[in-house]
Amino acid sequence: MNKSKGTALVTGGAERLGKAIANARAQAGYDIALHYNSSAQAAEETAVSLRQHGVACDIFQLNLMDVTAVSPFMQRVQQRFPNLNLLVNSASAYTQATVADTTPTIFDTQLNVNLRAPFFLSQAFAAQVNSGNIINIIDNKVGFNQFEYAAYLLSKKMLVEFTKMAAVEFAPNVRVNGVSPGVVLPAKSRSDEYVQWRIQGIPLKMQGEPNHITAAILSLLQNEFMTGQILTVDGGESLTNVGQNAAQFDQEKI
């Protein structure tokens, strides 16, 4: 017998971190509404694996660039899963470009997928559920000002502020929190040398695993006295920014 704890809508749930999050929630007894954009086959395969946990799982397509489609999308999800009580905004667009090199297309894609979509998905979710949780997946880069990722990082920094703002507005019925991962699932294009280079800058000298992120989500869901919080799960990497010209001032060399 499926004693569902509710239904989790996980955006970008077909692959990578979104898949790990959906799997963890399915193992915990949640039915899963699995969002995808273009990865239909991967979504079907993930849904099959999630149903093996004894929960219901259906897939739902939505192009997150089309904000006007968000409201009917959420209505479809809730019609299928009336016990919807968790939204995980995991889907993300990622393009590396400096401010100087950012085109309008790059800018619009990063802002639409990483900020506007979570904004309006959260809006629709809060309007449709009696109570529940929203978890926004951010990025530990928000602790830095890495202009090499200008539009992407700007969208994630704004997502942090939206998380706090929505937490105030949607309380007490809906809690809104975020998880900010570090080096967990590097892009496939990243070499082993790159990953090791990143690890050198992490105080704990290790790469994170998806279960570190899903454990952080679980802690937020279990603690009903937390809202508007961002849990940074990055081995301490974001603590290493000491700033330029911090302490090595030598008057004699000036």
Short mmCIF file of N, CA and C in Angstrom, two decimals, residues 99-241:
data_model
loop_
_atom_site.label_atom_id
_atom_site.label_comp_id
_atom_site.label_asym_id
_atom_site.label_seq_id
_atom_site.Cartn_x
_atom_site.Cartn_y
_atom_site.Cartn_z
N VAL A 99 30.40 39.74 -18.46
CA VAL A 99 29.48 40.84 -18.75
C VAL A 99 29.69 41.32 -20.18
N ALA A 100 30.95 41.50 -20.56
CA ALA A 100 31.27 42.01 -21.90
C ALA A 100 30.81 41.06 -23.00
N ASP A 101 30.80 39.77 -22.74
CA ASP A 101 30.48 38.78 -23.76
C ASP A 101 29.04 38.27 -23.71
N THR A 102 28.25 38.75 -22.75
CA THR A 102 26.88 38.28 -22.61
C THR A 102 25.98 38.90 -23.66
N THR A 103 25.34 38.06 -24.46
CA THR A 103 24.40 38.52 -25.48
C THR A 103 23.00 38.61 -24.87
N PRO A 104 22.10 39.33 -25.53
CA PRO A 104 20.72 39.36 -25.04
C PRO A 104 20.10 37.97 -24.92
N THR A 105 20.44 37.08 -25.85
CA THR A 105 19.90 35.71 -25.79
C THR A 105 20.40 34.97 -24.56
N ILE A 106 21.70 35.06 -24.30
CA ILE A 106 22.25 34.42 -23.10
C ILE A 106 21.59 35.00 -21.86
N PHE A 107 21.50 36.31 -21.79
CA PHE A 107 20.91 36.98 -20.62
C PHE A 107 19.48 36.52 -20.39
N ASP A 108 18.68 36.55 -21.46
CA ASP A 108 17.26 36.19 -21.32
C ASP A 108 17.10 34.73 -20.90
N THR A 109 17.91 33.84 -21.47
CA THR A 109 17.80 32.42 -21.12
C THR A 109 18.13 32.19 -19.65
N GLN A 110 19.22 32.78 -19.17
CA GLN A 110 19.60 32.58 -17.77
C GLN A 110 18.54 33.14 -16.82
N LEU A 111 18.06 34.33 -17.10
CA LEU A 111 17.07 34.95 -16.22
C LEU A 111 15.72 34.24 -16.29
N ASN A 112 15.31 33.81 -17.47
CA ASN A 112 14.02 33.16 -17.61
C ASN A 112 13.97 31.82 -16.90
N VAL A 113 15.00 31.00 -17.11
CA VAL A 113 14.99 29.65 -16.54
C VAL A 113 15.33 29.66 -15.06
N ASN A 114 16.31 30.47 -14.67
CA ASN A 114 16.83 30.41 -13.31
C ASN A 114 16.10 31.31 -12.32
N LEU A 115 15.35 32.29 -12.81
CA LEU A 115 14.65 33.19 -11.90
C LEU A 115 13.16 33.30 -12.19
N ARG A 116 12.81 33.67 -13.43
CA ARG A 116 11.40 33.86 -13.74
C ARG A 116 10.60 32.57 -13.56
N ALA A 117 11.14 31.45 -14.03
CA ALA A 117 10.40 30.19 -13.90
C ALA A 117 10.18 29.82 -12.43
N PRO A 118 11.22 29.80 -11.57
CA PRO A 118 10.97 29.54 -10.15
C PRO A 118 10.00 30.54 -9.52
N PHE A 119 10.10 31.80 -9.94
CA PHE A 119 9.20 32.84 -9.40
C PHE A 119 7.75 32.47 -9.67
N PHE A 120 7.43 32.21 -10.94
CA PHE A 120 6.03 31.97 -11.28
C PHE A 120 5.56 30.56 -10.94
N LEU A 121 6.47 29.60 -10.92
CA LEU A 121 6.10 28.28 -10.41
C LEU A 121 5.75 28.35 -8.92
N SER A 122 6.55 29.11 -8.17
CA SER A 122 6.28 29.27 -6.75
C SER A 122 4.97 30.02 -6.52
N GLN A 123 4.73 31.02 -7.32
CA GLN A 123 3.49 31.78 -7.23
C GLN A 123 2.28 30.85 -7.42
N ALA A 124 2.32 30.04 -8.48
CA ALA A 124 1.22 29.14 -8.78
C ALA A 124 1.07 28.06 -7.71
N PHE A 125 2.20 27.53 -7.25
CA PHE A 125 2.19 26.50 -6.21
C PHE A 125 1.54 27.03 -4.93
N ALA A 126 1.95 28.20 -4.48
CA ALA A 126 1.42 28.77 -3.24
C ALA A 126 -0.07 29.07 -3.37
N ALA A 127 -0.52 29.39 -4.56
CA ALA A 127 -1.94 29.70 -4.77
C ALA A 127 -2.80 28.45 -4.78
N GLN A 128 -2.20 27.30 -5.09
CA GLN A 128 -2.97 26.08 -5.28
C GLN A 128 -2.95 25.13 -4.10
N VAL A 129 -1.98 25.23 -3.21
CA VAL A 129 -1.87 24.27 -2.12
C VAL A 129 -2.31 24.90 -0.80
N ASN A 130 -2.78 24.06 0.10
CA ASN A 130 -3.14 24.55 1.43
C ASN A 130 -1.92 24.76 2.30
N SER A 131 -0.94 23.89 2.15
CA SER A 131 0.32 24.01 2.89
C SER A 131 1.37 23.22 2.13
N GLY A 132 2.63 23.56 2.38
CA GLY A 132 3.68 22.83 1.69
C GLY A 132 5.02 23.51 1.81
N ASN A 133 5.95 23.06 0.97
CA ASN A 133 7.32 23.55 0.98
C ASN A 133 7.80 23.83 -0.43
N ILE A 134 8.61 24.86 -0.55
CA ILE A 134 9.32 25.16 -1.79
C ILE A 134 10.82 25.13 -1.49
N ILE A 135 11.56 24.40 -2.31
CA ILE A 135 13.02 24.36 -2.19
C ILE A 135 13.61 24.85 -3.50
N ASN A 136 14.40 25.92 -3.42
CA ASN A 136 15.07 26.44 -4.60
C ASN A 136 16.53 25.98 -4.61
N ILE A 137 16.95 25.40 -5.72
CA ILE A 137 18.35 24.98 -5.85
C ILE A 137 19.14 26.15 -6.44
N ILE A 138 20.13 26.59 -5.69
CA ILE A 138 20.86 27.80 -6.07
C ILE A 138 22.26 27.40 -6.55
N ASP A 139 23.31 27.97 -6.01
CA ASP A 139 24.68 27.66 -6.42
C ASP A 139 25.59 28.38 -5.45
N ASN A 140 26.65 27.71 -5.00
CA ASN A 140 27.53 28.37 -4.04
C ASN A 140 28.30 29.53 -4.67
N LYS A 141 28.24 29.67 -5.98
CA LYS A 141 28.87 30.81 -6.64
C LYS A 141 28.27 32.14 -6.19
N VAL A 142 27.08 32.11 -5.59
CA VAL A 142 26.46 33.37 -5.14
C VAL A 142 27.30 34.02 -4.05
N GLY A 143 28.22 33.27 -3.46
CA GLY A 143 29.10 33.84 -2.45
C GLY A 143 30.27 34.61 -3.04
N PHE A 144 30.36 34.63 -4.37
CA PHE A 144 31.46 35.30 -5.07
C PHE A 144 30.91 36.30 -6.08
N ASN A 145 31.80 37.04 -6.68
CA ASN A 145 31.43 37.93 -7.79
C ASN A 145 32.22 37.53 -9.03
N GLN A 146 31.95 36.31 -9.48
CA GLN A 146 32.68 35.76 -10.61
C GLN A 146 32.03 36.26 -11.91
N PHE A 147 32.57 37.36 -12.44
CA PHE A 147 31.98 37.97 -13.62
C PHE A 147 32.05 37.08 -14.84
N GLU A 148 32.86 36.01 -14.78
CA GLU A 148 32.92 35.07 -15.89
C GLU A 148 31.59 34.34 -16.11
N TYR A 149 30.72 34.39 -15.11
CA TYR A 149 29.40 33.74 -15.20
C TYR A 149 28.32 34.80 -15.00
N ALA A 150 28.45 35.93 -15.63
CA ALA A 150 27.70 37.13 -15.29
C ALA A 150 26.18 36.92 -15.19
N ALA A 151 25.53 36.57 -16.29
CA ALA A 151 24.07 36.46 -16.28
C ALA A 151 23.61 35.28 -15.42
N TYR A 152 24.31 34.15 -15.53
CA TYR A 152 23.96 32.99 -14.70
C TYR A 152 24.03 33.34 -13.22
N LEU A 153 25.14 33.93 -12.81
CA LEU A 153 25.33 34.23 -11.39
C LEU A 153 24.36 35.29 -10.92
N LEU A 154 24.09 36.27 -11.76
CA LEU A 154 23.11 37.30 -11.40
C LEU A 154 21.74 36.68 -11.16
N SER A 155 21.36 35.73 -12.01
CA SER A 155 20.05 35.08 -11.85
C SER A 155 19.99 34.29 -10.54
N LYS A 156 21.09 33.65 -10.16
CA LYS A 156 21.11 32.86 -8.92
C LYS A 156 21.14 33.77 -7.69
N LYS A 157 21.86 34.89 -7.78
CA LYS A 157 21.86 35.84 -6.67
C LYS A 157 20.44 36.39 -6.44
N MET A 158 19.73 36.66 -7.52
CA MET A 158 18.36 37.14 -7.39
C MET A 158 17.44 36.05 -6.84
N LEU A 159 17.74 34.79 -7.18
CA LEU A 159 16.94 33.68 -6.65
C LEU A 159 17.08 33.58 -5.14
N VAL A 160 18.27 33.90 -4.62
CA VAL A 160 18.45 33.94 -3.17
C VAL A 160 17.52 34.96 -2.55
N GLU A 161 17.49 36.16 -3.11
CA GLU A 161 16.64 37.21 -2.56
C GLU A 161 15.17 36.88 -2.72
N PHE A 162 14.81 36.25 -3.83
CA PHE A 162 13.42 35.83 -4.01
C PHE A 162 13.02 34.80 -2.96
N THR A 163 13.92 33.88 -2.65
CA THR A 163 13.65 32.86 -1.64
C THR A 163 13.27 33.51 -0.31
N LYS A 164 14.01 34.53 0.07
CA LYS A 164 13.74 35.22 1.33
C LYS A 164 12.42 35.99 1.27
N MET A 165 12.20 36.66 0.15
CA MET A 165 10.99 37.45 -0.02
C MET A 165 9.74 36.58 -0.01
N ALA A 166 9.79 35.47 -0.77
CA ALA A 166 8.65 34.56 -0.84
C ALA A 166 8.40 33.90 0.50
N ALA A 167 9.46 33.63 1.26
CA ALA A 167 9.30 33.01 2.57
C ALA A 167 8.44 33.87 3.49
N VAL A 168 8.63 35.17 3.40
CA VAL A 168 7.84 36.09 4.23
C VAL A 168 6.39 36.15 3.74
N GLU A 169 6.22 36.26 2.44
CA GLU A 169 4.87 36.41 1.90
C GLU A 169 4.03 35.15 2.05
N PHE A 170 4.62 34.00 1.81
CA PHE A 170 3.84 32.76 1.78
C PHE A 170 3.68 32.12 3.15
N ALA A 171 4.37 32.63 4.16
CA ALA A 171 4.19 32.10 5.52
C ALA A 171 2.78 32.46 6.01
N PRO A 172 2.19 31.65 6.88
CA PRO A 172 2.77 30.44 7.49
C PRO A 172 2.47 29.14 6.73
N ASN A 173 1.69 29.23 5.66
CA ASN A 173 1.24 27.99 5.00
C ASN A 173 2.31 27.31 4.18
N VAL A 174 3.16 28.11 3.56
CA VAL A 174 4.21 27.55 2.70
C VAL A 174 5.56 28.05 3.17
N ARG A 175 6.46 27.11 3.44
CA ARG A 175 7.84 27.47 3.79
C ARG A 175 8.70 27.45 2.53
N VAL A 176 9.58 28.43 2.42
CA VAL A 176 10.43 28.57 1.23
C VAL A 176 11.89 28.62 1.69
N ASN A 177 12.68 27.69 1.21
CA ASN A 177 14.11 27.64 1.56
C ASN A 177 14.92 27.30 0.31
N GLY A 178 16.22 27.36 0.45
CA GLY A 178 17.10 27.05 -0.67
C GLY A 178 18.28 26.21 -0.26
N VAL A 179 18.83 25.50 -1.22
CA VAL A 179 20.07 24.74 -1.03
C VAL A 179 21.05 25.21 -2.10
N SER A 180 22.26 25.52 -1.66
CA SER A 180 23.27 26.08 -2.55
C SER A 180 24.43 25.10 -2.67
N PRO A 181 24.43 24.27 -3.72
CA PRO A 181 25.48 23.25 -3.85
C PRO A 181 26.81 23.82 -4.36
N GLY A 182 27.88 23.14 -3.99
CA GLY A 182 29.19 23.43 -4.55
C GLY A 182 29.52 22.43 -5.63
N VAL A 183 30.74 21.90 -5.63
CA VAL A 183 31.18 20.94 -6.66
C VAL A 183 30.57 19.58 -6.36
N VAL A 184 29.48 19.28 -7.01
CA VAL A 184 28.78 18.02 -6.79
C VAL A 184 28.71 17.22 -8.09
N LEU A 185 28.10 17.79 -9.10
CA LEU A 185 27.99 17.12 -10.40
C LEU A 185 28.50 18.06 -11.48
N PRO A 186 29.81 18.14 -11.65
CA PRO A 186 30.36 19.01 -12.69
C PRO A 186 29.84 18.61 -14.07
N ALA A 187 29.77 19.58 -14.96
CA ALA A 187 29.33 19.30 -16.32
C ALA A 187 30.21 18.22 -16.95
N LYS A 188 29.62 17.44 -17.84
CA LYS A 188 30.35 16.35 -18.47
C LYS A 188 31.58 16.85 -19.23
N SER A 189 31.53 18.12 -19.63
CA SER A 189 32.66 18.67 -20.38
C SER A 189 33.87 18.96 -19.49
N ARG A 190 33.66 18.94 -18.16
CA ARG A 190 34.76 19.22 -17.24
C ARG A 190 35.67 18.00 -17.11
N SER A 191 36.96 18.22 -17.23
CA SER A 191 37.92 17.13 -17.14
C SER A 191 38.20 16.76 -15.68
N ASP A 192 38.83 15.60 -15.49
CA ASP A 192 39.23 15.19 -14.14
C ASP A 192 40.22 16.19 -13.56
N GLU A 193 41.07 16.74 -14.43
CA GLU A 193 42.05 17.73 -13.96
C GLU A 193 41.34 18.97 -13.44
N TYR A 194 40.28 19.37 -14.12
CA TYR A 194 39.51 20.53 -13.65
C TYR A 194 38.89 20.26 -12.28
N VAL A 195 38.29 19.08 -12.13
CA VAL A 195 37.65 18.75 -10.86
C VAL A 195 38.67 18.74 -9.73
N GLN A 196 39.84 18.16 -9.97
CA GLN A 196 40.88 18.13 -8.95
C GLN A 196 41.37 19.54 -8.62
N TRP A 197 41.42 20.39 -9.62
CA TRP A 197 41.80 21.79 -9.42
C TRP A 197 40.79 22.49 -8.52
N ARG A 198 39.51 22.21 -8.75
CA ARG A 198 38.47 22.80 -7.89
C ARG A 198 38.58 22.28 -6.46
N ILE A 199 38.83 20.99 -6.33
CA ILE A 199 38.91 20.38 -5.00
C ILE A 199 40.04 21.00 -4.18
N GLN A 200 41.11 21.41 -4.85
CA GLN A 200 42.22 22.04 -4.13
C GLN A 200 41.77 23.31 -3.40
N GLY A 201 40.73 23.96 -3.90
CA GLY A 201 40.24 25.18 -3.28
C GLY A 201 39.12 24.96 -2.28
N ILE A 202 38.82 23.70 -1.97
CA ILE A 202 37.75 23.36 -1.02
C ILE A 202 38.38 22.96 0.31
N PRO A 203 38.05 23.63 1.40
CA PRO A 203 38.67 23.30 2.69
C PRO A 203 38.57 21.82 3.07
N LEU A 204 37.46 21.18 2.78
CA LEU A 204 37.32 19.77 3.14
C LEU A 204 38.00 18.83 2.15
N LYS A 205 38.57 19.38 1.08
CA LYS A 205 39.37 18.62 0.11
C LYS A 205 38.62 17.41 -0.43
N MET A 206 37.37 17.63 -0.83
CA MET A 206 36.59 16.55 -1.39
C MET A 206 35.53 17.11 -2.32
N GLN A 207 35.08 16.24 -3.21
CA GLN A 207 33.96 16.58 -4.08
C GLN A 207 32.67 16.13 -3.41
N GLY A 208 31.63 16.92 -3.53
CA GLY A 208 30.36 16.54 -2.96
C GLY A 208 29.66 15.47 -3.76
N GLU A 209 28.68 14.84 -3.15
CA GLU A 209 27.86 13.82 -3.80
C GLU A 209 26.40 14.27 -3.77
N PRO A 210 25.58 13.77 -4.69
CA PRO A 210 24.17 14.14 -4.69
C PRO A 210 23.47 13.92 -3.36
N ASN A 211 23.88 12.87 -2.63
CA ASN A 211 23.23 12.61 -1.34
C ASN A 211 23.50 13.71 -0.32
N HIS A 212 24.59 14.47 -0.50
CA HIS A 212 24.81 15.60 0.39
C HIS A 212 23.75 16.68 0.18
N ILE A 213 23.31 16.82 -1.06
CA ILE A 213 22.27 17.81 -1.37
C ILE A 213 20.90 17.30 -0.93
N THR A 214 20.62 16.04 -1.20
CA THR A 214 19.31 15.51 -0.80
C THR A 214 19.18 15.47 0.71
N ALA A 215 20.28 15.27 1.42
CA ALA A 215 20.24 15.30 2.89
C ALA A 215 19.93 16.70 3.40
N ALA A 216 20.47 17.71 2.72
CA ALA A 216 20.18 19.10 3.10
C ALA A 216 18.71 19.42 2.88
N ILE A 217 18.16 18.94 1.77
CA ILE A 217 16.74 19.15 1.51
C ILE A 217 15.90 18.48 2.59
N LEU A 218 16.26 17.27 2.95
CA LEU A 218 15.53 16.56 4.00
C LEU A 218 15.54 17.34 5.31
N SER A 219 16.68 17.89 5.67
CA SER A 219 16.77 18.64 6.92
C SER A 219 15.87 19.86 6.90
N LEU A 220 15.76 20.51 5.74
CA LEU A 220 14.87 21.67 5.63
C LEU A 220 13.41 21.24 5.73
N LEU A 221 13.06 20.12 5.14
CA LEU A 221 11.68 19.65 5.20
C LEU A 221 11.29 19.22 6.60
N GLN A 222 12.25 18.67 7.33
CA GLN A 222 11.94 18.17 8.67
C GLN A 222 11.84 19.27 9.71
N ASN A 223 12.52 20.37 9.47
CA ASN A 223 12.57 21.44 10.47
C ASN A 223 11.51 22.49 10.16
N GLU A 224 10.37 22.39 10.81
CA GLU A 224 9.23 23.26 10.51
C GLU A 224 9.41 24.67 11.03
N PHE A 225 10.54 24.96 11.69
CA PHE A 225 10.81 26.31 12.21
C PHE A 225 11.82 27.04 11.33
N MET A 226 12.05 26.53 10.12
CA MET A 226 12.99 27.17 9.20
C MET A 226 12.27 27.63 7.94
N THR A 227 12.46 28.88 7.59
CA THR A 227 11.99 29.40 6.32
C THR A 227 12.87 30.57 5.91
N GLY A 228 13.01 30.77 4.61
CA GLY A 228 13.85 31.85 4.11
C GLY A 228 15.33 31.62 4.28
N GLN A 229 15.73 30.36 4.48
CA GLN A 229 17.13 30.05 4.74
C GLN A 229 17.78 29.40 3.52
N ILE A 230 19.08 29.64 3.38
CA ILE A 230 19.86 29.02 2.31
C ILE A 230 20.93 28.15 2.95
N LEU A 231 20.85 26.85 2.72
CA LEU A 231 21.88 25.94 3.21
C LEU A 231 22.95 25.78 2.14
N THR A 232 24.16 26.19 2.45
CA THR A 232 25.26 26.07 1.51
C THR A 232 25.99 24.75 1.77
N VAL A 233 26.03 23.91 0.76
CA VAL A 233 26.60 22.57 0.89
C VAL A 233 27.75 22.48 -0.11
N ASP A 234 28.93 22.92 0.33
CA ASP A 234 30.04 23.03 -0.62
C ASP A 234 31.40 22.73 -0.02
N GLY A 235 31.44 22.06 1.11
CA GLY A 235 32.73 21.73 1.72
C GLY A 235 33.50 22.93 2.22
N GLY A 236 32.81 24.06 2.35
CA GLY A 236 33.45 25.28 2.83
C GLY A 236 34.07 26.14 1.75
N GLU A 237 33.84 25.79 0.48
CA GLU A 237 34.47 26.53 -0.62
C GLU A 237 34.12 28.02 -0.60
N SER A 238 32.86 28.32 -0.30
CA SER A 238 32.42 29.72 -0.35
C SER A 238 32.92 30.53 0.84
N LEU A 239 33.62 29.90 1.77
CA LEU A 239 34.18 30.61 2.92
C LEU A 239 35.58 31.13 2.64
N THR A 240 36.11 30.82 1.47
CA THR A 240 37.53 31.09 1.22
C THR A 240 37.80 32.44 0.57
N ASN A 241 36.77 33.23 0.33
CA ASN A 241 36.95 34.52 -0.33
C ASN A 241 37.37 35.57 0.69
#
